[in-house]
Short mmCIF file of C-alpha atoms and ligand atoms in Angstrom, two decimals:
data_model
loop_
_atom_site.label_atom_id
_atom_site.label_comp_id
_atom_site.label_asym_id
_atom_site.label_seq_id
_atom_site.Cartn_x
_atom_site.Cartn_y
_atom_site.Cartn_z
CA MET A 13 0.00 0.00 0.00
CA LYS A 14 1.33 3.42 -0.82
CA PHE A 15 0.96 5.95 1.97
CA HIS A 16 0.83 9.59 1.00
CA SER A 17 1.24 11.21 4.40
CA PHE A 18 2.01 10.62 8.05
CA LEU A 19 -0.20 12.03 10.75
CA ILE A 20 2.04 12.78 13.72
CA LYS A 21 0.54 12.21 17.17
CA TYR A 22 2.09 14.08 20.04
CA GLY A 23 1.01 13.67 23.62
CA GLU A 24 2.62 15.76 26.25
CA ILE A 25 3.17 18.80 24.08
CA GLY A 26 -0.51 19.00 23.28
CA ILE A 27 -1.32 20.18 26.81
CA LYS A 28 1.09 23.07 27.08
CA GLY A 29 -1.43 25.86 26.64
CA LYS A 30 0.09 28.99 25.17
CA ASN A 31 3.44 27.29 24.71
CA ARG A 32 1.81 24.84 22.40
CA TYR A 33 2.83 26.74 19.27
CA MET A 34 6.43 26.85 20.33
CA PHE A 35 6.40 23.11 20.92
CA GLU A 36 4.68 22.39 17.63
CA ASP A 37 7.12 24.57 15.73
CA ALA A 38 10.06 22.79 17.36
CA LEU A 39 8.48 19.47 16.48
CA VAL A 40 8.03 20.51 12.84
CA ARG A 41 11.65 21.69 12.73
CA GLN A 42 12.97 18.45 14.20
CA ILE A 43 10.88 16.35 11.82
CA ARG A 44 12.24 18.30 8.84
CA TYR A 45 15.74 17.82 10.16
CA ALA A 46 15.27 14.08 10.69
CA LEU A 47 13.88 13.59 7.18
CA ARG A 48 16.56 15.61 5.41
CA THR A 49 18.68 12.55 4.60
CA VAL A 50 15.76 10.31 3.60
CA ASP A 51 15.13 9.68 -0.10
CA GLY A 52 12.04 11.60 -1.21
CA GLU A 53 10.45 15.00 -0.82
CA PHE A 54 8.55 15.77 2.36
CA LEU A 55 6.30 18.63 3.24
CA VAL A 56 5.97 19.01 7.02
CA HIS A 57 3.16 21.28 8.15
CA LYS A 58 0.72 22.11 10.89
CA CYS A 59 -2.96 22.03 10.09
CA HIS A 60 -5.95 22.28 12.44
CA GLY A 61 -3.83 21.55 15.51
CA ARG A 62 -2.21 18.56 13.88
CA VAL A 63 1.19 17.94 12.38
CA TYR A 64 1.39 16.18 9.03
CA VAL A 65 4.20 14.96 6.84
CA ASP A 66 3.08 14.88 3.21
CA CYS A 67 5.25 12.68 1.04
CA GLU A 68 5.53 14.04 -2.48
CA GLY A 69 6.04 11.40 -5.16
CA GLU A 70 8.25 8.37 -4.59
CA TYR A 71 10.00 8.05 -1.23
CA ASP A 72 11.63 5.48 1.01
CA TYR A 73 8.84 4.49 3.40
CA GLU A 74 10.95 2.34 5.75
CA GLU A 75 13.62 4.97 6.07
CA ALA A 76 11.10 7.73 6.64
CA VAL A 77 9.46 5.76 9.46
CA GLU A 78 12.85 4.91 11.01
CA SER A 79 13.76 8.60 11.03
CA LEU A 80 10.43 9.69 12.52
CA LYS A 81 10.85 7.09 15.27
CA LYS A 82 13.85 9.09 16.47
CA VAL A 83 12.11 12.46 16.78
CA PHE A 84 11.39 13.28 20.42
CA GLY A 85 7.92 14.64 20.98
CA ILE A 86 6.31 12.09 18.64
CA VAL A 87 4.06 9.61 20.42
CA GLY A 88 2.65 7.92 17.35
CA ILE A 89 3.17 7.88 13.59
CA CYS A 90 0.07 7.12 11.50
CA PRO A 91 0.65 6.29 7.83
CA VAL A 92 -2.20 7.91 5.89
CA VAL A 93 -3.74 7.13 2.52
CA ARG A 94 -5.10 10.27 0.90
CA VAL A 95 -7.81 10.14 -1.77
CA GLU A 96 -9.80 12.91 -3.33
CA VAL A 97 -13.16 13.85 -1.88
CA LYS A 98 -15.87 11.92 -3.69
CA ASP A 99 -19.41 10.66 -3.44
CA PRO A 100 -20.24 8.47 -0.41
CA GLU A 101 -20.74 5.41 -2.68
CA LEU A 102 -17.34 5.81 -4.31
CA LEU A 103 -15.65 6.52 -1.00
CA LYS A 104 -16.76 3.08 0.20
CA LYS A 105 -14.57 1.51 -2.46
CA ASP A 106 -11.53 3.40 -1.24
CA VAL A 107 -12.09 2.36 2.35
CA VAL A 108 -12.65 -1.29 1.43
CA SER A 109 -9.53 -1.30 -0.70
CA TYR A 110 -7.57 0.25 2.20
CA VAL A 111 -8.67 -2.55 4.54
CA GLU A 112 -7.93 -5.17 1.92
CA GLN A 113 -4.37 -3.98 1.39
CA VAL A 114 -3.35 -3.04 4.92
CA TYR A 115 -4.85 -6.12 6.63
CA PRO A 116 -4.13 -9.36 4.78
CA ASP A 117 -5.43 -11.16 7.90
CA ARG A 118 -8.93 -9.87 8.42
CA ASN A 119 -10.03 -11.98 11.36
CA LYS A 120 -10.32 -8.81 13.33
CA THR A 121 -12.79 -6.48 14.98
CA PHE A 122 -13.04 -2.90 13.80
CA LYS A 123 -14.77 0.41 14.22
CA VAL A 124 -15.08 3.28 11.78
CA GLU A 125 -14.21 6.66 13.27
CA ALA A 126 -15.25 9.17 10.65
CA ARG A 127 -14.75 12.91 11.02
CA ARG A 128 -16.29 15.49 8.74
CA ALA A 129 -14.08 18.58 8.89
CA ASN A 130 -15.44 19.69 5.53
CA LYS A 131 -19.05 20.49 6.42
CA ARG A 132 -20.18 20.61 2.81
CA TYR A 133 -19.82 16.86 2.53
CA PRO A 134 -23.30 15.28 2.14
CA GLN A 135 -22.96 12.74 5.00
CA ASN A 136 -22.20 13.65 8.60
CA SER A 137 -19.85 11.68 10.82
CA MET A 138 -22.51 9.32 12.17
CA GLU A 139 -23.82 8.54 8.68
CA LEU A 140 -20.30 7.95 7.45
CA ASN A 141 -19.58 5.57 10.35
CA CYS A 142 -22.65 3.53 9.45
CA SER A 143 -22.31 3.43 5.67
CA LEU A 144 -18.57 2.76 5.65
CA GLY A 145 -18.90 0.16 8.43
CA GLU A 146 -21.55 -1.63 6.42
CA ALA A 147 -19.42 -1.55 3.30
CA VAL A 148 -16.49 -3.16 5.15
CA LEU A 149 -18.74 -5.86 6.65
CA GLU A 150 -20.21 -6.58 3.26
CA ALA A 151 -16.80 -6.91 1.61
CA PHE A 152 -15.24 -8.93 4.45
CA PRO A 153 -17.83 -11.00 6.34
CA GLU A 154 -15.06 -12.41 8.57
CA MET A 155 -14.66 -8.99 10.20
CA LYS A 156 -16.79 -7.85 13.14
CA VAL A 157 -17.70 -4.51 14.59
CA ASP A 158 -16.60 -3.73 18.15
CA VAL A 159 -17.28 -0.15 19.14
CA HIS A 160 -15.60 -0.39 22.57
CA ASN A 161 -12.31 -2.17 22.07
CA PRO A 162 -11.74 -2.81 18.36
CA ASP A 163 -8.53 -4.29 16.91
CA ILE A 164 -8.68 -1.70 14.16
CA ARG A 165 -9.83 1.90 14.49
CA LEU A 166 -10.48 2.94 10.94
CA ASN A 167 -10.14 6.71 10.78
CA VAL A 168 -11.73 8.42 7.81
CA GLU A 169 -11.42 12.18 7.80
CA ILE A 170 -13.10 14.34 5.21
CA ARG A 171 -10.98 17.45 4.72
CA GLU A 172 -9.87 19.08 1.49
CA GLU A 173 -8.95 15.49 0.77
CA VAL A 174 -10.04 12.27 2.48
CA TYR A 175 -7.52 10.88 4.96
CA ILE A 176 -7.72 7.18 5.74
CA TYR A 177 -5.55 5.70 8.48
CA SER A 178 -5.63 3.10 11.20
CA GLU A 179 -2.13 2.05 12.16
CA ILE A 180 -0.14 3.79 14.87
CA ILE A 181 3.60 3.17 14.91
CA PRO A 182 4.95 4.11 18.36
CA GLY A 183 7.29 7.12 18.49
CA PRO A 184 9.93 7.78 21.15
CA GLY A 185 7.82 10.17 23.26
CA GLY A 186 9.52 12.98 25.15
CA MET A 187 9.64 16.59 23.99
CA PRO A 188 11.06 18.12 20.81
CA VAL A 189 14.74 19.01 21.11
CA GLY A 190 15.15 22.76 21.30
CA THR A 191 12.32 23.40 23.75
CA ASN A 192 14.37 23.17 26.94
CA GLY A 193 17.73 24.89 26.57
CA SER A 194 21.02 23.05 26.23
CA ALA A 195 23.38 21.04 28.41
CA MET A 196 26.96 19.78 28.24
CA LEU A 197 27.36 15.99 28.22
CA LEU A 198 30.59 14.43 29.51
CA LEU A 199 30.86 11.78 26.85
CA SER A 200 33.32 8.92 27.32
CA GLY A 201 33.56 5.83 25.16
CA GLY A 202 31.57 3.79 27.67
CA ILE A 203 28.06 2.43 27.75
CA ASP A 204 26.58 4.91 30.19
CA SER A 205 27.25 8.43 29.01
CA PRO A 206 25.64 8.09 25.52
CA VAL A 207 22.51 6.78 27.25
CA ALA A 208 22.61 9.71 29.69
CA GLY A 209 22.78 12.14 26.75
CA TYR A 210 19.88 10.40 25.04
CA MET A 211 17.73 10.62 28.16
CA VAL A 212 18.25 14.33 28.71
CA ALA A 213 17.77 15.12 25.00
CA LYS A 214 14.49 13.22 25.26
CA ARG A 215 13.20 15.98 27.52
CA GLY A 216 13.77 18.56 24.79
CA VAL A 217 17.31 19.58 25.75
CA GLU A 218 19.91 20.34 23.10
CA ILE A 219 23.19 18.54 23.72
CA GLU A 220 26.81 19.58 23.46
CA ALA A 221 29.55 17.17 24.47
CA VAL A 222 33.05 17.07 25.84
CA TYR A 223 35.47 14.17 25.67
CA PHE A 224 38.75 14.00 27.58
CA HIS A 225 41.38 12.45 25.42
CA ALA A 226 44.85 11.44 26.65
CA PRO A 227 47.15 10.75 23.74
CA PRO A 228 49.35 8.74 23.43
CA TYR A 229 47.76 6.75 26.29
CA THR A 230 44.46 6.80 24.48
CA SER A 231 44.60 6.16 20.74
CA GLU A 232 43.14 7.99 17.77
CA ARG A 233 40.80 5.03 17.47
CA ALA A 234 39.46 5.64 21.00
CA LYS A 235 38.64 9.19 19.94
CA GLU A 236 36.96 7.98 16.74
CA LYS A 237 34.83 5.72 18.88
CA VAL A 238 33.60 8.71 20.87
CA VAL A 239 32.86 10.62 17.65
CA ASP A 240 30.89 7.57 16.45
CA LEU A 241 28.92 7.51 19.71
CA ALA A 242 28.20 11.24 19.47
CA ARG A 243 26.91 10.64 15.93
CA LEU A 244 24.57 7.88 17.13
CA VAL A 245 23.23 10.10 19.93
CA SER A 246 22.77 12.91 17.42
CA ALA A 247 20.30 10.76 15.51
CA TYR A 248 17.95 11.65 18.39
CA ALA A 249 19.47 14.79 19.85
CA GLY A 250 20.23 16.67 16.63
CA PRO A 251 23.67 18.09 15.74
CA ILE A 252 26.23 17.88 18.55
CA LYS A 253 29.17 20.20 19.07
CA LEU A 254 31.85 17.88 20.47
CA HIS A 255 34.85 19.28 22.35
CA VAL A 256 37.88 17.01 22.41
CA VAL A 257 40.12 18.11 25.25
CA ASN A 258 43.73 17.01 25.38
CA PHE A 259 43.90 15.90 28.99
CA THR A 260 47.30 14.16 29.05
CA ASP A 261 49.40 16.85 30.71
CA ILE A 262 46.84 17.44 33.44
CA GLN A 263 46.59 13.73 34.12
CA LEU A 264 50.37 13.27 34.26
CA TYR A 265 50.68 16.23 36.58
CA ILE A 266 48.02 14.86 38.95
CA TYR A 267 49.74 11.47 38.78
CA GLU A 268 53.03 13.04 39.75
CA LYS A 269 51.77 15.19 42.61
CA CYS A 270 48.76 13.57 44.24
CA PRO A 271 48.16 10.41 46.26
CA HIS A 272 47.38 7.66 43.79
CA GLU A 273 44.29 6.42 45.56
CA GLU A 274 42.76 9.86 44.94
CA LEU A 275 43.70 10.07 41.26
CA THR A 276 40.31 9.22 39.82
CA ILE A 277 38.42 11.68 41.99
CA ILE A 278 40.83 14.53 41.37
CA MET A 279 40.88 13.82 37.66
CA ARG A 280 37.07 13.76 37.63
CA ARG A 281 36.99 17.12 39.38
CA TYR A 282 39.21 18.64 36.70
CA MET A 283 37.03 17.14 34.00
CA MET A 284 34.01 18.80 35.58
CA ARG A 285 35.78 22.14 35.85
CA ILE A 286 36.77 22.11 32.17
CA ALA A 287 33.35 20.85 31.07
CA GLU A 288 31.76 23.65 33.03
CA HIS A 289 34.03 26.19 31.39
CA PHE A 290 32.82 25.16 27.92
CA ALA A 291 29.23 24.85 29.14
CA LYS A 292 29.15 28.40 30.45
CA LYS A 293 30.89 29.74 27.38
CA ASP A 294 28.10 28.36 25.19
CA GLY A 295 25.22 29.16 27.52
CA CYS A 296 24.49 25.55 28.54
CA LEU A 297 22.28 25.30 31.61
CA GLY A 298 23.76 22.15 33.11
CA LEU A 299 26.22 19.27 32.87
CA ILE A 300 25.27 15.66 32.19
CA THR A 301 27.17 12.53 33.25
CA GLY A 302 26.49 8.81 33.00
CA GLU A 303 27.04 8.18 36.70
CA SER A 304 24.91 5.82 38.76
CA ILE A 305 25.17 5.39 42.53
CA GLY A 306 27.65 2.74 43.60
CA GLN A 307 28.55 1.49 40.13
CA VAL A 308 32.30 1.98 40.74
CA ALA A 309 34.50 3.54 43.45
CA SER A 310 34.23 6.95 41.84
CA GLN A 311 30.42 6.82 41.98
CA THR A 312 29.74 6.23 45.67
CA MET A 313 27.68 8.92 47.36
CA GLN A 314 30.87 10.40 48.83
CA SER A 315 32.66 10.36 45.47
CA LEU A 316 29.71 11.97 43.71
CA ALA A 317 29.64 14.67 46.39
CA ALA A 318 33.36 15.31 45.91
CA THR A 319 32.95 15.57 42.14
CA ASN A 320 29.89 17.72 42.47
CA ALA A 321 31.60 20.16 44.82
CA VAL A 322 33.57 21.85 42.03
CA CYS A 323 30.53 22.62 39.87
CA THR A 324 28.29 25.65 40.05
CA LEU A 325 25.99 24.50 37.24
CA PRO A 326 23.52 21.73 38.05
CA VAL A 327 24.84 18.27 37.18
CA TYR A 328 22.21 16.01 35.69
CA ARG A 329 22.74 12.30 36.20
CA PRO A 330 19.76 10.66 34.52
CA LEU A 331 21.07 7.12 35.21
CA ILE A 332 21.53 7.69 38.93
CA GLY A 333 19.10 4.95 39.99
CA PHE A 334 19.62 2.53 37.13
CA ASP A 335 21.33 -0.86 37.30
CA LYS A 336 23.87 -1.65 34.59
CA ARG A 337 21.42 -4.11 33.06
CA GLU A 338 18.81 -1.41 32.63
CA ILE A 339 21.35 0.96 31.07
CA VAL A 340 22.50 -1.75 28.65
CA GLU A 341 18.90 -2.31 27.62
CA ILE A 342 18.49 1.33 26.62
CA SER A 343 21.87 1.42 24.88
CA GLU A 344 20.78 -1.58 22.79
CA LYS A 345 17.52 0.13 21.96
CA ILE A 346 19.24 3.30 20.79
CA ASP A 347 21.99 1.37 18.98
CA THR A 348 24.98 2.67 20.91
CA TYR A 349 25.78 -0.61 22.67
CA GLU A 350 27.81 -2.25 19.90
CA VAL A 351 30.05 0.80 19.58
CA SER A 352 30.36 1.27 23.34
CA ILE A 353 31.73 -2.24 23.87
CA GLN A 354 34.51 -1.86 21.31
CA PRO A 355 37.69 -2.44 23.30
CA TYR A 356 39.56 0.86 23.17
CA GLU A 357 41.39 2.25 26.15
CA ASP A 358 39.80 4.89 28.36
CA CYS A 359 41.86 7.68 29.92
CA CYS A 360 40.43 6.87 33.34
CA THR A 361 41.50 3.24 33.35
CA ILE A 362 45.10 3.96 32.41
CA PHE A 363 45.92 6.01 35.47
CA VAL A 364 43.65 4.11 37.81
CA ALA A 365 44.97 3.14 41.26
CA LYS A 366 44.81 -0.39 42.62
CA HIS A 367 42.91 0.73 45.69
CA PRO A 368 41.06 3.97 44.95
CA VAL A 369 39.35 5.75 47.83
CA THR A 370 35.69 4.87 47.99
CA LYS A 371 34.73 7.43 50.64
CA PRO A 372 36.72 10.51 49.73
CA ASP A 373 36.61 13.44 52.07
CA VAL A 374 36.21 16.73 50.21
CA SER A 375 38.58 18.67 52.45
CA ARG A 376 41.30 16.05 52.04
CA ILE A 377 40.86 16.09 48.30
CA GLU A 378 41.07 19.87 48.31
CA LYS A 379 44.28 19.63 50.28
CA SER A 380 45.76 17.22 47.76
CA GLU A 381 44.78 19.56 44.96
CA GLN A 382 46.81 22.30 46.60
CA LYS A 383 49.88 20.36 45.56
CA LEU A 384 48.94 21.28 42.01
CA THR A 385 48.87 25.06 42.42
CA GLU A 386 52.16 25.68 40.70
CA GLN A 387 51.18 24.57 37.23
CA ILE A 388 47.54 23.56 37.12
CA ASP A 389 46.11 26.91 35.97
CA GLU A 390 48.52 27.07 33.10
CA LEU A 391 47.82 23.44 32.15
CA MET A 392 44.07 24.02 32.29
CA GLU A 393 44.40 27.09 30.09
CA LYS A 394 46.48 25.16 27.61
CA ALA A 395 43.99 22.27 27.57
CA ILE A 396 41.17 24.71 26.90
CA GLU A 397 43.07 26.57 24.20
CA THR A 398 44.07 23.42 22.33
CA THR A 399 40.64 21.83 22.48
CA GLU A 400 39.47 20.51 19.13
CA VAL A 401 35.84 21.16 18.21
CA ILE A 402 34.06 18.65 15.97
CA TYR A 403 30.51 19.19 14.70
CA VAL A 404 28.79 15.84 14.59
CA LYS A 405 25.64 15.13 12.62
CA TYR A 406 23.89 11.83 12.14
CA GLY A 407 23.87 10.76 8.51
CA GLU A 408 26.80 13.01 7.56
P1 ATP B 13 30.70 5.44 30.89
O1 ATP B 13 30.17 4.11 30.49
O2 ATP B 13 29.81 6.56 30.52
O3 ATP B 13 32.13 5.64 30.47
P2 ATP B 13 31.60 4.44 33.34
O4 ATP B 13 30.71 3.44 33.96
O5 ATP B 13 32.80 3.99 32.63
O6 ATP B 13 30.71 5.41 32.46
P3 ATP B 13 33.25 6.31 34.74
O7 ATP B 13 34.39 5.95 33.89
O8 ATP B 13 33.39 6.33 36.23
O9 ATP B 13 31.97 5.42 34.52
O10 ATP B 13 32.72 7.71 34.27
C1 ATP B 13 31.62 8.34 34.88
C2 ATP B 13 31.15 9.47 34.00
O11 ATP B 13 32.18 10.45 33.85
C3 ATP B 13 30.87 9.03 32.58
O12 ATP B 13 29.55 8.52 32.46
C4 ATP B 13 31.07 10.30 31.79
O13 ATP B 13 29.94 11.13 31.89
C5 ATP B 13 32.24 10.94 32.54
N1 ATP B 13 33.52 10.56 31.91
C6 ATP B 13 34.36 9.59 32.28
N2 ATP B 13 35.45 9.54 31.49
C7 ATP B 13 35.30 10.52 30.58
C8 ATP B 13 36.06 11.00 29.46
N3 ATP B 13 37.23 10.45 29.12
N4 ATP B 13 35.58 12.03 28.75
C9 ATP B 13 34.38 12.61 29.07
N5 ATP B 13 33.64 12.20 30.10
C10 ATP B 13 34.07 11.17 30.86
MG1 MG B 14 33.96 5.14 31.34
#
């Protein structure tokens, strides 16, 4: 069956009162963006409080649906057959042919839900429900009407054209990206941080990212892996500005001066400081990490407090209460898992101590950091100055 349009269902954003237009416009923009790499020509527009994608001519249906499934704010995607407005008798044929083609197995219950937006049409909604329902029953005696809980809700809307649809393909939910400011994601090559970025983007937040790279201890390939992960997240979150910070000198300096069991915490605190610098520079309203309570020594409540202490922006940790298994499940769903498990070294594991502190005391950590006063400002400045910025876009 050839579908000519998609009716886009959106839940949460429908109830936002005056903000509704802003949300709808963001949704339209994100849909256009998602479809830009799909074969075909698409006209995305708002009409009578609805959002439609009209597909002009030939297009790649599967690819279009796959792209729409990644647009936050969409709750359901309904493929629509459009036919011209015609006589009730002739319209029956169109509806019957729709059912025939879309449902090869017709041992199903159904209900016609007609809507007459074009009041000049000779039958009203009730009459349409009856006459079209009868036509379907006549053509397919194996089908039954169930007005309360039908398998198929056959929508027939009389507008400037007739829209016929019944299937709803689930969308990702959430809110359209661009409706809730932006935040800076600390993106490593692991499983967790891409999922954390996905979850915050899902609430309408634009994402920037920062990756701490430590050449030659971490390879070019490890960096490529992070770029690949950013690209996968950007399929949902839109374009991502990725900062690649050369962290080697800072790490070596900490390694030289500070107690080794505190290395990870101190390193983390410098990561947060640098991430916050870039966040503030670009007007981001928060930081995002993939931390979850107790997952490793650096994520105990005490460690999180010590890391948090250096930040003035809010730090969002959307995975805070998730078990690894639950995080893996999401990473599989969003397709980042396979890339995340590629075995490339991580800057944190290279300098990791055998027995890291699990209950760091902030004042002790601050004391250890005083051993860095001589050079750390200069090293931070250099790291910031030499940061490479990569613009990452899915499909490009
Ligand atoms: P992930 O799977 O996200 O790497 P993890 O379980 O390996 O997480 P850690 O290595 O303790 O946990 O990192 C905790 C968080 O710190 C990460 O989720 C990420 O947000 C941030 N982070 C760690 N290493 C880096 C890095 N090299 N660059 C940017 N952010 C990092
Ligand atoms: Mg990691």
